[in-house]
Amino acid sequence: MKISLVRGDITEQAVDAVVNAANSSLLGGGGVDGAIHRRGGPEILDECRKLRASHYGGGLPTGQAVATTAGRLPARWVIHTVGPVYSPSEDRSGQLISCYRESLRVADELGVGTIAFPAVSAGIYGWPMDDAARIAVGTVRATSTQVVEARFVLFADDAYAAFERVAGLP
């Protein structure tokens, strides 16, 4: 699988699937989640509400992933995953690893060839950027998948620099 880095806006990526760093409610929020819901339009929220009314009445558990339409985004699917809130006193890295593995599992079920990831949990959830980058790139590289390109889309310069250090890409 090819891994690439992009400095930019994940809502502008023309890929098969965009990964949303969602909150457990699946009903939108801030950061990447809010941007995806705003740009993607009401179709995404409608499908998220249906998921809440059926399989995920209590919300999507941390580390899990589920797909909806991408609405008005230039992608076909949005794969929503709930990252863990960082804790300096409790190791939650297994949950963050699960976000990437589960997103790729869902991508394989959908037949996705190209996928765009944000830095899950590295925004408002407080995960240190260098560690978030190490976990993200390492997990995606180590996960068996049919995806041919995984693109990490980083909005801020510090995030891009952290992922660039870890990925070792030219």
mmCIF file of C-alpha atoms in Angstrom:
data_model
loop_
_atom_site.group_PDB
_atom_site.id
_atom_site.type_symbol
_atom_site.label_atom_id
_atom_site.label_comp_id
_atom_site.label_asym_id
_atom_site.label_seq_id
_atom_site.Cartn_x
_atom_site.Cartn_y
_atom_site.Cartn_z
ATOM 1 C CA MET A 1 0.000 0.000 0.000
ATOM 2 C CA LYS A 2 1.199 3.491 -0.827
ATOM 3 C CA ILE A 3 1.241 5.959 2.071
ATOM 4 C CA SER A 4 1.192 9.654 1.299
ATOM 5 C CA LEU A 5 0.969 12.912 3.250
ATOM 6 C CA VAL A 6 -1.020 15.984 2.275
ATOM 7 C CA ARG A 7 -1.042 19.363 3.985
ATOM 8 C CA GLY A 8 -4.635 20.505 3.602
ATOM 9 C CA ASP A 9 -8.330 20.044 4.169
ATOM 10 C CA ILE A 10 -9.620 16.471 4.389
ATOM 11 C CA THR A 11 -13.037 17.571 3.089
ATOM 12 C CA GLU A 12 -11.428 18.400 -0.274
ATOM 13 C CA GLN A 13 -9.889 14.975 -0.879
ATOM 14 C CA ALA A 14 -11.114 13.090 -3.956
ATOM 15 C CA VAL A 15 -10.759 9.574 -2.530
ATOM 16 C CA ASP A 16 -13.067 6.589 -2.144
ATOM 17 C CA ALA A 17 -13.384 7.119 1.617
ATOM 18 C CA VAL A 18 -12.617 9.869 4.109
ATOM 19 C CA VAL A 19 -12.139 8.903 7.752
ATOM 20 C CA ASN A 20 -13.953 11.103 10.231
ATOM 21 C CA ALA A 21 -12.500 11.578 13.703
ATOM 22 C CA ALA A 22 -16.025 11.452 15.100
ATOM 23 C CA ASN A 23 -17.427 11.769 18.571
ATOM 24 C CA SER A 24 -19.453 8.849 19.867
ATOM 25 C CA SER A 25 -22.793 10.563 19.181
ATOM 26 C CA LEU A 26 -22.118 10.460 15.410
ATOM 27 C CA LEU A 27 -24.090 13.701 15.188
ATOM 28 C CA GLY A 28 -21.294 16.131 14.349
ATOM 29 C CA GLY A 29 -19.055 18.223 16.517
ATOM 30 C CA GLY A 30 -15.939 20.332 16.206
ATOM 31 C CA GLY A 31 -12.691 19.938 14.302
ATOM 32 C CA VAL A 32 -12.599 17.311 11.545
ATOM 33 C CA ASP A 33 -16.016 15.987 12.577
ATOM 34 C CA GLY A 34 -17.720 19.371 12.231
ATOM 35 C CA ALA A 35 -15.957 20.140 8.948
ATOM 36 C CA ILE A 36 -17.030 16.821 7.401
ATOM 37 C CA HIS A 37 -20.642 17.277 8.494
ATOM 38 C CA ARG A 38 -20.776 20.906 7.299
ATOM 39 C CA ARG A 39 -19.224 20.277 3.890
ATOM 40 C CA GLY A 40 -20.841 16.868 3.381
ATOM 41 C CA GLY A 41 -24.321 18.188 4.030
ATOM 42 C CA PRO A 42 -27.423 16.753 5.668
ATOM 43 C CA GLU A 43 -27.139 13.353 3.974
ATOM 44 C CA ILE A 44 -24.338 12.349 6.345
ATOM 45 C CA LEU A 45 -26.253 13.449 9.431
ATOM 46 C CA ASP A 46 -29.387 11.647 8.201
ATOM 47 C CA GLU A 47 -27.489 8.352 7.911
ATOM 48 C CA CYS A 48 -25.810 8.911 11.283
ATOM 49 C CA ARG A 49 -29.221 9.441 12.883
ATOM 50 C CA LYS A 50 -30.409 6.149 11.363
ATOM 51 C CA LEU A 51 -27.369 4.386 12.814
ATOM 52 C CA ARG A 52 -28.133 5.887 16.235
ATOM 53 C CA ALA A 53 -31.758 4.733 15.944
ATOM 54 C CA SER A 54 -30.727 1.156 15.129
ATOM 55 C CA HIS A 55 -27.322 -0.357 15.932
ATOM 56 C CA TYR A 56 -25.695 2.454 17.903
ATOM 57 C CA GLY A 57 -28.364 3.788 20.253
ATOM 58 C CA GLY A 58 -25.728 4.424 22.908
ATOM 59 C CA GLY A 59 -23.293 5.893 20.403
ATOM 60 C CA LEU A 60 -20.359 4.409 18.528
ATOM 61 C CA PRO A 61 -17.852 2.880 20.952
ATOM 62 C CA THR A 62 -14.283 4.196 21.082
ATOM 63 C CA GLY A 63 -12.028 2.354 18.644
ATOM 64 C CA GLN A 64 -14.855 1.183 16.405
ATOM 65 C CA ALA A 65 -15.735 2.365 12.881
ATOM 66 C CA VAL A 66 -18.854 2.584 10.732
ATOM 67 C CA ALA A 67 -19.535 3.995 7.254
ATOM 68 C CA THR A 68 -22.080 6.395 5.810
ATOM 69 C CA THR A 69 -22.477 8.197 2.531
ATOM 70 C CA ALA A 70 -20.101 11.105 1.940
ATOM 71 C CA GLY A 71 -22.958 13.358 0.909
ATOM 72 C CA ARG A 72 -21.549 16.366 -0.923
ATOM 73 C CA LEU A 73 -17.900 15.557 -0.275
ATOM 74 C CA PRO A 74 -15.738 14.534 -3.270
ATOM 75 C CA ALA A 75 -15.491 11.058 -1.699
ATOM 76 C CA ARG A 76 -17.938 8.169 -1.869
ATOM 77 C CA TRP A 77 -17.944 7.194 1.805
ATOM 78 C CA VAL A 78 -17.238 8.609 5.227
ATOM 79 C CA ILE A 79 -15.850 6.094 7.702
ATOM 80 C CA HIS A 80 -16.572 7.411 11.198
ATOM 81 C CA THR A 81 -14.271 6.299 14.012
ATOM 82 C CA VAL A 82 -14.179 7.426 17.628
ATOM 83 C CA GLY A 83 -10.710 8.027 18.964
ATOM 84 C CA PRO A 84 -9.789 7.888 22.625
ATOM 85 C CA VAL A 85 -9.220 10.977 24.735
ATOM 86 C CA TYR A 86 -5.529 11.075 25.672
ATOM 87 C CA SER A 87 -4.671 10.230 29.264
ATOM 88 C CA PRO A 88 -1.155 10.591 30.667
ATOM 89 C CA SER A 89 -2.051 8.112 33.447
ATOM 90 C CA GLU A 90 -3.746 5.371 31.364
ATOM 91 C CA ASP A 91 -2.438 3.710 28.193
ATOM 92 C CA ARG A 92 -5.200 4.042 25.606
ATOM 93 C CA SER A 93 -2.971 3.421 22.587
ATOM 94 C CA GLY A 94 -4.768 0.129 21.875
ATOM 95 C CA GLN A 95 -7.975 2.074 21.299
ATOM 96 C CA LEU A 96 -6.206 4.457 18.917
ATOM 97 C CA ILE A 97 -4.655 1.541 17.028
ATOM 98 C CA SER A 98 -8.143 0.039 16.782
ATOM 99 C CA CYS A 99 -9.467 3.213 15.118
ATOM 100 C CA TYR A 100 -7.088 2.758 12.187
ATOM 101 C CA ARG A 101 -7.492 -1.038 11.955
ATOM 102 C CA GLU A 102 -11.284 -0.838 12.127
ATOM 103 C CA SER A 103 -11.387 1.957 9.544
ATOM 104 C CA LEU A 104 -9.342 -0.188 7.162
ATOM 105 C CA ARG A 105 -11.581 -3.204 7.879
ATOM 106 C CA VAL A 106 -14.655 -1.153 6.967
ATOM 107 C CA ALA A 107 -12.822 0.177 3.897
ATOM 108 C CA ASP A 108 -12.156 -3.389 2.765
ATOM 109 C CA GLU A 109 -15.822 -4.296 3.232
ATOM 110 C CA LEU A 110 -16.739 -1.349 0.987
ATOM 111 C CA GLY A 111 -14.105 -2.135 -1.663
ATOM 112 C CA VAL A 112 -12.246 1.129 -1.039
ATOM 113 C CA GLY A 113 -9.038 1.677 -3.007
ATOM 114 C CA THR A 114 -8.084 5.115 -1.660
ATOM 115 C CA ILE A 115 -8.633 6.427 1.842
ATOM 116 C CA ALA A 116 -7.852 9.721 3.589
ATOM 117 C CA PHE A 117 -7.136 9.773 7.323
ATOM 118 C CA PRO A 118 -6.924 12.717 9.724
ATOM 119 C CA ALA A 119 -4.712 12.575 12.820
ATOM 120 C CA VAL A 120 -7.305 10.785 14.965
ATOM 121 C CA SER A 121 -7.384 11.944 18.626
ATOM 122 C CA ALA A 122 -4.620 14.526 18.062
ATOM 123 C CA GLY A 123 -6.906 17.559 18.128
ATOM 124 C CA ILE A 124 -9.315 18.332 20.932
ATOM 125 C CA TYR A 125 -8.808 14.814 22.383
ATOM 126 C CA GLY A 126 -5.265 15.898 23.275
ATOM 127 C CA TRP A 127 -3.125 13.029 21.955
ATOM 128 C CA PRO A 128 0.492 14.236 21.585
ATOM 129 C CA MET A 129 1.096 14.750 17.860
ATOM 130 C CA ASP A 130 4.368 12.823 17.572
ATOM 131 C CA ASP A 131 2.865 9.777 19.284
ATOM 132 C CA ALA A 132 -0.370 10.066 17.278
ATOM 133 C CA ALA A 133 1.691 10.105 14.072
ATOM 134 C CA ARG A 134 3.776 7.095 15.168
ATOM 135 C CA ILE A 135 0.670 5.064 16.006
ATOM 136 C CA ALA A 136 -1.214 6.107 12.847
ATOM 137 C CA VAL A 137 1.544 5.437 10.331
ATOM 138 C CA GLY A 138 2.769 2.287 12.073
ATOM 139 C CA THR A 139 -0.712 0.790 12.330
ATOM 140 C CA VAL A 140 -1.683 1.553 8.741
ATOM 141 C CA ARG A 141 1.610 0.110 7.466
ATOM 142 C CA ALA A 142 1.191 -3.055 9.550
ATOM 143 C CA THR A 143 -2.483 -3.705 8.745
ATOM 144 C CA SER A 144 -3.332 -6.152 5.978
ATOM 145 C CA THR A 145 -5.788 -4.443 3.630
ATOM 146 C CA GLN A 146 -6.943 -4.210 0.021
ATOM 147 C CA VAL A 147 -6.591 -0.403 0.153
ATOM 148 C CA VAL A 148 -3.978 0.726 -2.375
ATOM 149 C CA GLU A 149 -3.389 4.262 -1.057
ATOM 150 C CA ALA A 150 -3.682 5.623 2.463
ATOM 151 C CA ARG A 151 -3.381 9.391 2.562
ATOM 152 C CA PHE A 152 -2.838 11.253 5.817
ATOM 153 C CA VAL A 153 -4.351 14.703 5.460
ATOM 154 C CA LEU A 154 -2.943 17.117 8.015
ATOM 155 C CA PHE A 155 -4.436 20.560 8.481
ATOM 156 C CA ALA A 156 -1.678 22.176 10.535
ATOM 157 C CA ASP A 157 2.040 22.540 9.874
ATOM 158 C CA ASP A 158 3.029 20.859 13.158
ATOM 159 C CA ALA A 159 0.880 17.829 12.353
ATOM 160 C CA TYR A 160 2.345 17.535 8.859
ATOM 161 C CA ALA A 161 5.886 17.802 10.261
ATOM 162 C CA ALA A 162 5.216 15.084 12.856
ATOM 163 C CA PHE A 163 3.802 12.692 10.262
ATOM 164 C CA GLU A 164 6.643 13.492 7.869
ATOM 165 C CA ARG A 165 9.217 12.577 10.551
ATOM 166 C CA VAL A 166 7.498 9.270 11.284
ATOM 167 C CA ALA A 167 6.623 8.272 7.727
ATOM 168 C CA GLY A 168 10.120 8.881 6.380
ATOM 169 C CA LEU A 169 8.709 9.965 3.019
ATOM 170 C CA PRO A 170 10.600 12.232 0.632
#
